[in-house]
PDB file of C-alpha atoms in Angstrom:
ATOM      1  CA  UNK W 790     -45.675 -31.467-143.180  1.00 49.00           C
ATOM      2  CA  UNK W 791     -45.309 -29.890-139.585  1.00 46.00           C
ATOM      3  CA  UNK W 792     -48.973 -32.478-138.925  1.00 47.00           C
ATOM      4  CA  UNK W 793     -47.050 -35.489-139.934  1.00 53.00           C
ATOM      5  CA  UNK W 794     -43.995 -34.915-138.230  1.00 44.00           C
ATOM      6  CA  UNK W 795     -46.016 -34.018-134.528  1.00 46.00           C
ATOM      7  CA  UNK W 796     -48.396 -37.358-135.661  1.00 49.00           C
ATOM      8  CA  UNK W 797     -44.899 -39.167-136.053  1.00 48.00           C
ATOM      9  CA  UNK W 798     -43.521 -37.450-132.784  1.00 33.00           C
ATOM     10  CA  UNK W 799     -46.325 -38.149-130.801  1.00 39.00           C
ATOM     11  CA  UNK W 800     -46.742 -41.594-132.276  1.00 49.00           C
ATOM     12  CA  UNK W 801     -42.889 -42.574-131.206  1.00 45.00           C
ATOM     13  CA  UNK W 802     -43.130 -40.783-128.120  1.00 42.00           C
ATOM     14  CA  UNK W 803     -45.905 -42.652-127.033  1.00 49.00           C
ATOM     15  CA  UNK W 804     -44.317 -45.839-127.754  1.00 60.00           C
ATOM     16  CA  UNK W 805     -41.196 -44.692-126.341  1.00 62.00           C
ATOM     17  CA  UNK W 806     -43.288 -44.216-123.089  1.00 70.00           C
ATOM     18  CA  UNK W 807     -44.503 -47.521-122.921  1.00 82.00           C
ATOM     19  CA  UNK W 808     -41.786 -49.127-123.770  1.00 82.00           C
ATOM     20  CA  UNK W 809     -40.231 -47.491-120.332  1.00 88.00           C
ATOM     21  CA  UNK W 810     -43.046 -48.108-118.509  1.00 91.00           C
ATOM     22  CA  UNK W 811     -42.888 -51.879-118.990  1.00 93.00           C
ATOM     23  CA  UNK W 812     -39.068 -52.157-118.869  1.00 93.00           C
ATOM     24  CA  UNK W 813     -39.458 -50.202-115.240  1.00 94.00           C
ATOM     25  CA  UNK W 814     -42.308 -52.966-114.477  1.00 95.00           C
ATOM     26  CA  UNK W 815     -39.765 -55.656-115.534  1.00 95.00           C
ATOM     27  CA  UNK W 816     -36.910 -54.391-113.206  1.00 95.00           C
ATOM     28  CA  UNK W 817     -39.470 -54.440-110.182  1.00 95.00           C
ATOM     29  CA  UNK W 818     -40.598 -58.134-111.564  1.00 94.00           C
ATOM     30  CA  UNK W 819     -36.939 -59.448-111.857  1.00 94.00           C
ATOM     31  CA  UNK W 820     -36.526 -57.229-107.759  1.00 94.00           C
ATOM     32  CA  UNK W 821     -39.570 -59.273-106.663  1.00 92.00           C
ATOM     33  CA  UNK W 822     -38.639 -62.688-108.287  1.00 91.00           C
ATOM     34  CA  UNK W 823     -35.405 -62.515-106.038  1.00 90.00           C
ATOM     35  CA  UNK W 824     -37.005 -61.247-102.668  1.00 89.00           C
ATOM     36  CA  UNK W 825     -39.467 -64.215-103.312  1.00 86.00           C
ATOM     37  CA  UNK W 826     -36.438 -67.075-104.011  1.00 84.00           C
ATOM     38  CA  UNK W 827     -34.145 -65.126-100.971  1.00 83.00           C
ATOM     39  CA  UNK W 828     -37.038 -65.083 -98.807  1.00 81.00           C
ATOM     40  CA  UNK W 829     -39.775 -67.098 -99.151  1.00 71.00           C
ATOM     41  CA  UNK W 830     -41.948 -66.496 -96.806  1.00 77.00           C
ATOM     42  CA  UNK W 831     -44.396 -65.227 -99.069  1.00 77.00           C
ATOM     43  CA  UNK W 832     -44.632 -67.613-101.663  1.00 78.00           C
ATOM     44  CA  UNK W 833     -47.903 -65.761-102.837  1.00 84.00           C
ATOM     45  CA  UNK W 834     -45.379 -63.398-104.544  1.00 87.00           C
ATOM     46  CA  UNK W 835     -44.174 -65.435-107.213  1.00 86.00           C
ATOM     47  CA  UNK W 836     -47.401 -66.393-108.576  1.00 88.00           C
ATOM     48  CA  UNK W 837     -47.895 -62.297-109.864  1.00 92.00           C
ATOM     49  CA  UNK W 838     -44.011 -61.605-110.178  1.00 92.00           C
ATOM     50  CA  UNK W 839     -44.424 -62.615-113.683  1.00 94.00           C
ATOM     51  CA  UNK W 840     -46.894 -60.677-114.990  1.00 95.00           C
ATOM     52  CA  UNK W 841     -44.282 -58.026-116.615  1.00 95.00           C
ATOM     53  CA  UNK W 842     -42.540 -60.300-118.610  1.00 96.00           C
ATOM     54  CA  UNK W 843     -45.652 -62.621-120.064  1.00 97.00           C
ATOM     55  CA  UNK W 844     -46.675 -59.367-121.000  1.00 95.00           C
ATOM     56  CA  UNK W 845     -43.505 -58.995-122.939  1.00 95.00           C
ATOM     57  CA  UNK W 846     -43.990 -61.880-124.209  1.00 96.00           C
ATOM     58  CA  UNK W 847     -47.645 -61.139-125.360  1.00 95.00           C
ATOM     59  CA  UNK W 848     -47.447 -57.556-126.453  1.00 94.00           C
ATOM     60  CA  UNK W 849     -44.107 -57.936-128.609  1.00 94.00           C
ATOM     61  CA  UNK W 850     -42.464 -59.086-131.308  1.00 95.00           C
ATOM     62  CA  UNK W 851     -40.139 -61.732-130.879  1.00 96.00           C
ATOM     63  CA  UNK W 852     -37.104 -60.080-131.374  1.00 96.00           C
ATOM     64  CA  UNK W 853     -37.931 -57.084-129.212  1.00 96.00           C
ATOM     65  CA  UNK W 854     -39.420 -59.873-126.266  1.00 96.00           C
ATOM     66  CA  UNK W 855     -35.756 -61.349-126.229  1.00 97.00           C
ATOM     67  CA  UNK W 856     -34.345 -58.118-125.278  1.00 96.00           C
ATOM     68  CA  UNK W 857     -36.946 -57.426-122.409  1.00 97.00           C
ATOM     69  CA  UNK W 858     -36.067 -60.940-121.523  1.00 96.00           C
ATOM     70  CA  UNK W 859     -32.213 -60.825-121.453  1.00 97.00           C
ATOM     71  CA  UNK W 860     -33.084 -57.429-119.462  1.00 96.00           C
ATOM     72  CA  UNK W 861     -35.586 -58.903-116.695  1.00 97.00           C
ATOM     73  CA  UNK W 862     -32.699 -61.926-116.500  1.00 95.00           C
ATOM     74  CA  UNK W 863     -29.694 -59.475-115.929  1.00 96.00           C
ATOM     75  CA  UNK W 864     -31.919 -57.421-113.273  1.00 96.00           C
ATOM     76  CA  UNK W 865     -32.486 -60.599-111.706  1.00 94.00           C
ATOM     77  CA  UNK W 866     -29.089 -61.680-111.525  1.00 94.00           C
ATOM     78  CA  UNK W 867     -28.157 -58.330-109.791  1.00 93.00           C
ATOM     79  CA  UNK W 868     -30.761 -58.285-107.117  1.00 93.00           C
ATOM     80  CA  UNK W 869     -30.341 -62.015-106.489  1.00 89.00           C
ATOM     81  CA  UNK W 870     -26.615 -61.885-106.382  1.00 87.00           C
ATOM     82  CA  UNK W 871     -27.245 -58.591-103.496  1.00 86.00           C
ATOM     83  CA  UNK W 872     -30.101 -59.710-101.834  1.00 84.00           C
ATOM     84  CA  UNK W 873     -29.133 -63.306-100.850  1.00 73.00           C
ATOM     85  CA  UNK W 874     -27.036 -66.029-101.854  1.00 74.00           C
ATOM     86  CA  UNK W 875     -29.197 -68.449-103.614  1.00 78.00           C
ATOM     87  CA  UNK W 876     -27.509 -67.293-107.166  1.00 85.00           C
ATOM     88  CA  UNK W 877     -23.662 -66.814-106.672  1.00 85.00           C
ATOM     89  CA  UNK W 878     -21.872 -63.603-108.381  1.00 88.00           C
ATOM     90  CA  UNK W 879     -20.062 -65.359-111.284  1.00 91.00           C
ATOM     91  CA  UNK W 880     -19.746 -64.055-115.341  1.00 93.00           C
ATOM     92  CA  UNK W 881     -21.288 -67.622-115.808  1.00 93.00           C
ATOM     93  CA  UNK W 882     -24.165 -66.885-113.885  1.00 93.00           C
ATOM     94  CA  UNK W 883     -25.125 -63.829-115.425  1.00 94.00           C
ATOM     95  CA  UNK W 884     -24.360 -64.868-118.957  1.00 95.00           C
ATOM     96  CA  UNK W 885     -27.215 -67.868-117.855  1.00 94.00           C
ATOM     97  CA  UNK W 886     -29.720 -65.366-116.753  1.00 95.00           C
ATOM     98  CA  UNK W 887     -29.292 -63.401-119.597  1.00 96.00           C
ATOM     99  CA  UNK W 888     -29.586 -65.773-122.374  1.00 97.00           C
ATOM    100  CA  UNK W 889     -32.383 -68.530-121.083  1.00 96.00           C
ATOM    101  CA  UNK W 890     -34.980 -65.586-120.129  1.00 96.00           C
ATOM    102  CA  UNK W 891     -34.473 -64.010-123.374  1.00 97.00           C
ATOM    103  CA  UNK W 892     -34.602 -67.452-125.514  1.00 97.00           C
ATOM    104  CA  UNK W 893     -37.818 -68.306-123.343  1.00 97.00           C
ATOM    105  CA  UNK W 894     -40.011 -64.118-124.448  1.00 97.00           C
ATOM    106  CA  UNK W 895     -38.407 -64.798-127.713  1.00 97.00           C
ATOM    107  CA  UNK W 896     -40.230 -68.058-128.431  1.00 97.00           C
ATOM    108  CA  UNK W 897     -43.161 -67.284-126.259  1.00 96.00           C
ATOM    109  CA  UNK W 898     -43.630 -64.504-128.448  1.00 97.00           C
ATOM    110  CA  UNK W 899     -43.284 -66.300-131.605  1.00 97.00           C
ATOM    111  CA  UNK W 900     -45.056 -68.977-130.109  1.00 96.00           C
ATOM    112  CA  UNK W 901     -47.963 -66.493-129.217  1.00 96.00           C
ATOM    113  CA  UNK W 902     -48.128 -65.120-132.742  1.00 95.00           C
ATOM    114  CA  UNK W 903     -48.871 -68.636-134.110  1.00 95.00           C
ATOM    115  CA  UNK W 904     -51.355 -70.129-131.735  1.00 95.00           C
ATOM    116  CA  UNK W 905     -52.576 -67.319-129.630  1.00 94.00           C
ATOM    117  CA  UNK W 906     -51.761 -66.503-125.988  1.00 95.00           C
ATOM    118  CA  UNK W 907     -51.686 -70.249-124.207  1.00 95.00           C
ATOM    119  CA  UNK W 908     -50.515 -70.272-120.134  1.00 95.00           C
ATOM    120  CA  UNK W 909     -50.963 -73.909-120.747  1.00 95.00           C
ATOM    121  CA  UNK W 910     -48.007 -73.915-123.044  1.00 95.00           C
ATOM    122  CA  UNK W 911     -45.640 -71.072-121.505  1.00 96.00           C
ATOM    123  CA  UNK W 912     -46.068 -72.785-117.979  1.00 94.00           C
ATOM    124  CA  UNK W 913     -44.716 -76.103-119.950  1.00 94.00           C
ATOM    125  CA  UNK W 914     -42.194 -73.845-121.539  1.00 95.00           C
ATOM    126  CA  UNK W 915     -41.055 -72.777-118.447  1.00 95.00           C
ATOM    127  CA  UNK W 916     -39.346 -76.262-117.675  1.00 93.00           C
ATOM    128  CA  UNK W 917     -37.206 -75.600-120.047  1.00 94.00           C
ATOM    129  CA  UNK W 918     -36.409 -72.403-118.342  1.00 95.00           C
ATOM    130  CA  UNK W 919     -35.885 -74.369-114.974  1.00 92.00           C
ATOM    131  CA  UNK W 920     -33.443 -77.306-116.808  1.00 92.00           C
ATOM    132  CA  UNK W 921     -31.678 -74.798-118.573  1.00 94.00           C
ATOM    133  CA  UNK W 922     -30.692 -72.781-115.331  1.00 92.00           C
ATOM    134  CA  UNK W 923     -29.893 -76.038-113.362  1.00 89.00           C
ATOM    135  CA  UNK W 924     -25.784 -75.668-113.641  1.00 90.00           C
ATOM    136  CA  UNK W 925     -26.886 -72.373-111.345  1.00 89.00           C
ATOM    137  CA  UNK W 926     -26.735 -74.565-108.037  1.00 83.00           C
ATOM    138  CA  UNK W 927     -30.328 -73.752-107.161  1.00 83.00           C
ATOM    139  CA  UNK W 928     -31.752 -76.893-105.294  1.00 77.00           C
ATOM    140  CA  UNK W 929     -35.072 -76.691-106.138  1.00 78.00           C
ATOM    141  CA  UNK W 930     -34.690 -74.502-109.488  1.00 82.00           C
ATOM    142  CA  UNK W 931     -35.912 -70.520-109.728  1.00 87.00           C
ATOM    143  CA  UNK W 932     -39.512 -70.562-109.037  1.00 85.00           C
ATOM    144  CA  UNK W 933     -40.156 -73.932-107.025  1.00 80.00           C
ATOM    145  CA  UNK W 934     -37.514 -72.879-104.608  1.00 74.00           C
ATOM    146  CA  UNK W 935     -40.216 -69.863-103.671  1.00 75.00           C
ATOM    147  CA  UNK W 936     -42.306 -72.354-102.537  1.00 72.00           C
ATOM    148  CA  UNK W 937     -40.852 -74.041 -99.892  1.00 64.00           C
ATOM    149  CA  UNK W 938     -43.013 -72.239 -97.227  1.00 62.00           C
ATOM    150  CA  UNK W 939     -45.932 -73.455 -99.245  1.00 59.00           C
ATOM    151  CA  UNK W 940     -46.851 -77.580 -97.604  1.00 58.00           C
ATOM    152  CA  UNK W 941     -48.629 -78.299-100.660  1.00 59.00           C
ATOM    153  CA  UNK W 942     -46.679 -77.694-103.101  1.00 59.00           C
ATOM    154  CA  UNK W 943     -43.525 -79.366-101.186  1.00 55.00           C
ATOM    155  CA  UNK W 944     -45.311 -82.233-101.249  1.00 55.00           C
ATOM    156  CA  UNK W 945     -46.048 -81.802-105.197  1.00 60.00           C
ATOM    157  CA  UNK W 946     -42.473 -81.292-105.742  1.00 56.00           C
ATOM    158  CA  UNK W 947     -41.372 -84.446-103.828  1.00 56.00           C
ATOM    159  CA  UNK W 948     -43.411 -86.312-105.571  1.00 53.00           C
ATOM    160  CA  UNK W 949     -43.011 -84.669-109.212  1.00 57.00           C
ATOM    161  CA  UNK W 950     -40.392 -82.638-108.992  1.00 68.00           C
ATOM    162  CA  UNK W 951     -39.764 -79.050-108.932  1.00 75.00           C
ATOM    163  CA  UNK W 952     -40.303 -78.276-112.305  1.00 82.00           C
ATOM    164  CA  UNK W 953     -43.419 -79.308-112.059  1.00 83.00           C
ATOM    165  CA  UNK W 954     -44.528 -76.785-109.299  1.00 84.00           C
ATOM    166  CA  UNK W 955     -42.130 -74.195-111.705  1.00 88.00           C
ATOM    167  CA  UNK W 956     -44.337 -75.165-114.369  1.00 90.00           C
ATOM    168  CA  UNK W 957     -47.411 -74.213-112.097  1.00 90.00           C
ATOM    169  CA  UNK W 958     -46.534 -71.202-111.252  1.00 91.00           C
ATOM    170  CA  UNK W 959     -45.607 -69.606-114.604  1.00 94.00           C
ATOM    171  CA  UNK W 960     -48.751 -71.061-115.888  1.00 94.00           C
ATOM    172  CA  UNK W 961     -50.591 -69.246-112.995  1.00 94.00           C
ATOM    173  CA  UNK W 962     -48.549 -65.854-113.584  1.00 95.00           C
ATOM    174  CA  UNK W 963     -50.208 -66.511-117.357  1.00 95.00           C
ATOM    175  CA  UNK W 964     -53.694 -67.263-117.026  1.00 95.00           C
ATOM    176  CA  UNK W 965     -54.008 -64.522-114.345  1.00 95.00           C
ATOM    177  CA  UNK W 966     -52.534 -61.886-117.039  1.00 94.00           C
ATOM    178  CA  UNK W 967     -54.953 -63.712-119.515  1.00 92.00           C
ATOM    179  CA  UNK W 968     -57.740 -63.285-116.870  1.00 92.00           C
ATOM    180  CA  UNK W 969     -57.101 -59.348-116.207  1.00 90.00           C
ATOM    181  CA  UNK W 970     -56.668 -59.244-119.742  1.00 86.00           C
ATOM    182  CA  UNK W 971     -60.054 -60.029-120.857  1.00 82.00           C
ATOM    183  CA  UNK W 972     -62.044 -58.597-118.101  1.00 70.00           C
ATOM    184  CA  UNK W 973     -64.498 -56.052-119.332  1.00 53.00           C
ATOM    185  CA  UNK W 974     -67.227 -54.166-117.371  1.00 44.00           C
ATOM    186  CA  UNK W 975     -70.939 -55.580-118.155  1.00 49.00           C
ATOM    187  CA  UNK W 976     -72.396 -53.550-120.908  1.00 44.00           C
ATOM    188  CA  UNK W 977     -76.153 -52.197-120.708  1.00 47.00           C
ATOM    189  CA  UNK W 978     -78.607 -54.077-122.314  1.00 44.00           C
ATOM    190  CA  UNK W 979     -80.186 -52.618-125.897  1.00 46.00           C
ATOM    191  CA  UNK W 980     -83.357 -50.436-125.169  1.00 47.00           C
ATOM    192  CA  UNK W 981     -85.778 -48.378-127.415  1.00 44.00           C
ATOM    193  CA  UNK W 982     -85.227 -44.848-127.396  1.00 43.00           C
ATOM    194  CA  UNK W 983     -88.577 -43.420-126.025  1.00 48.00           C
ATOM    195  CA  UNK W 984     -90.255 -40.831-128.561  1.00 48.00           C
ATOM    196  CA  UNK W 985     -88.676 -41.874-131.703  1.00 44.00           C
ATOM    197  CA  UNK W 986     -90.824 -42.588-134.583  1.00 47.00           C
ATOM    198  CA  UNK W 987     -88.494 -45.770-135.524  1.00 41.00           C
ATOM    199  CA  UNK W 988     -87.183 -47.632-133.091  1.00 43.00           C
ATOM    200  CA  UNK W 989     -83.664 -47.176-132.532  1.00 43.00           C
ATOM    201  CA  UNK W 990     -80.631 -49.555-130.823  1.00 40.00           C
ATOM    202  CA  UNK W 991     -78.291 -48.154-128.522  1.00 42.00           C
ATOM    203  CA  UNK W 992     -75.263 -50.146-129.725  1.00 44.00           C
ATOM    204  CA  UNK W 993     -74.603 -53.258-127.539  1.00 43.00           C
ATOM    205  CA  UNK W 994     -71.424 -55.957-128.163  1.00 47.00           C
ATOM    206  CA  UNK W 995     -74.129 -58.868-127.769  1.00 47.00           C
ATOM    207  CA  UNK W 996     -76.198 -59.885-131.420  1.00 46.00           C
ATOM    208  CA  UNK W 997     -79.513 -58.615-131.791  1.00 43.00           C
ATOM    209  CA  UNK W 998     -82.006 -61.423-131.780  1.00 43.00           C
ATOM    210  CA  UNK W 999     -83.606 -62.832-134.892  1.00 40.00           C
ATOM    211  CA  UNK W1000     -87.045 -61.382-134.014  1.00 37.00           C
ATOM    212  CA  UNK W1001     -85.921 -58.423-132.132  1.00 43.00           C
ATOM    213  CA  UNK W1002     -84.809 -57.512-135.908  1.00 46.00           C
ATOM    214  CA  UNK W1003     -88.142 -58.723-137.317  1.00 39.00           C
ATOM    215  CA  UNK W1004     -89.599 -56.388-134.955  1.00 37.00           C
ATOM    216  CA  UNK W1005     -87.924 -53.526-136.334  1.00 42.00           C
ATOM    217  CA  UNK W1006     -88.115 -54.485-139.861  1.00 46.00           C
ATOM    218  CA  UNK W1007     -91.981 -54.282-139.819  1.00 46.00           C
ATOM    219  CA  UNK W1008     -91.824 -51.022-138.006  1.00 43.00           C
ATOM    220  CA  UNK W1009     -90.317 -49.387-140.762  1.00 45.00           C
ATOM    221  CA  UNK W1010     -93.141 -47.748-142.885  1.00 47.00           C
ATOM    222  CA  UNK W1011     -93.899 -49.006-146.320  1.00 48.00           C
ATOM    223  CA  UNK W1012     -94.855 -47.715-149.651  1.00 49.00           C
ATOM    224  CA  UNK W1013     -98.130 -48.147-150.921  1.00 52.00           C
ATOM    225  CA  UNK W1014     -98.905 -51.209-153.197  1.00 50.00           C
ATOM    226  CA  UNK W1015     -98.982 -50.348-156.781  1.00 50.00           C
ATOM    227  CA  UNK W1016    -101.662 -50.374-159.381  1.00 47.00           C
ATOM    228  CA  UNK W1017    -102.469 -54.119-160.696  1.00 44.00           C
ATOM    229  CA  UNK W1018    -102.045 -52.948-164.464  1.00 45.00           C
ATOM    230  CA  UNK W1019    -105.668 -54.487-166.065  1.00 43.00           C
TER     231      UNK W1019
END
């Protein structure tokens, strides 16, 4: 009994942990995000500002998404509303940032639950995002309006419109969580043990060739054939 409950303890504790750890990484994501849209000077910034909240969106369930979502939105709304005045202090305003963020983890999360983790599709998401937060006042919506120091990407959204370049950016914050995601170190390659009667494989991720295993299965030693009866 006292095994389970320290296995259950240290089980919730653990999560409990990591649940803080990502909801302090979401506060410093939603403190970025308005630093980058107050001053954009750095328009670098808001292509990893992200990263905290597509992990939400990856890691969690839906329901559990829309609540780090609502929280990265009200964060935002405070640091914006301090910092500069690009998002104006109003019960409106906040109710906005609340909501939108949250509907937007939710359904990336249900979204990544049915077809797998897509940047292509939560960077298109994200335009909904940008139309739904257009009665904020923001001229060129939440993430395009980092860009504005960036020439290239002014001249994208002249031409075809900020949500594109919105959509752009939260596709880049994706694919570069997808990219640190899946980065592994390169493995060693299999070898034969020297001094070992039958060969053995040091386990490797990568399949062992056809007649690598060939190899091995006429190392093994056999039995002697039997008597022909006459």
């Amino acid at each position: 009994m006292r095994a389970n409950g320290r296995e259950r303890f240290e089980k919730h504790g653990a999560a409990g942990i990591t649940g803080a750890a990502l909801a302090g990484t979401l506060i410093l994501s939603a403190f970025v995000t308005a630093v980058a849209l107050a001053v954009p000077n750095h328009p670098w910034v808001a292509w990893i500002s992200l990263l905290p909240l597509f992990t939400a969106v990856r890691v969690l369930r839906p329901p559990l998404a829309m609540l780090y979502g609502a929280l990265w939105g009200v964060c935002l709304f405070l640091f914006a509303a301090r910092i500069g005045p690009a998002v104006a202090p109003t019960p409106y305003a906040l109710v906005l940032l609340a909501l939108v963020p949250a509907a937007y983890a939710g359904f990336g999360a249900w979204l990544t639950r049915r077809i797998g983790f897509s940047p292509l599709m939560l960077g298109l998401g994200w335009i909904l995002v940008e139309v739904a937060l257009k009665p904020l006042g923001l001229r060129q919506g939440l993430l395009a309006g980092t860009q504005t120091e960036n020439t290239y990407l002014h001249w994208i959204a002249r031409g075809l419109g900020y949500v594109f370049v919105a959509a752009l950016v939260a596709g880049g914050n994706a694919a570069l969580l997808e990219l640190l995601t899946w980065a592994r170190l390169p493995m060693p390659a299999p070898r034969i043990l020297p001094r070992v009667p039958v060969a053995e494989m040091i386990l490797s991720p990568r399949p062992v060739p056809y007649v690598q295993r060939w190899i091995l299965h006429q190392a093994y030693p056999r039995a002697p054939p039997g008597r022909i009866a006459p």
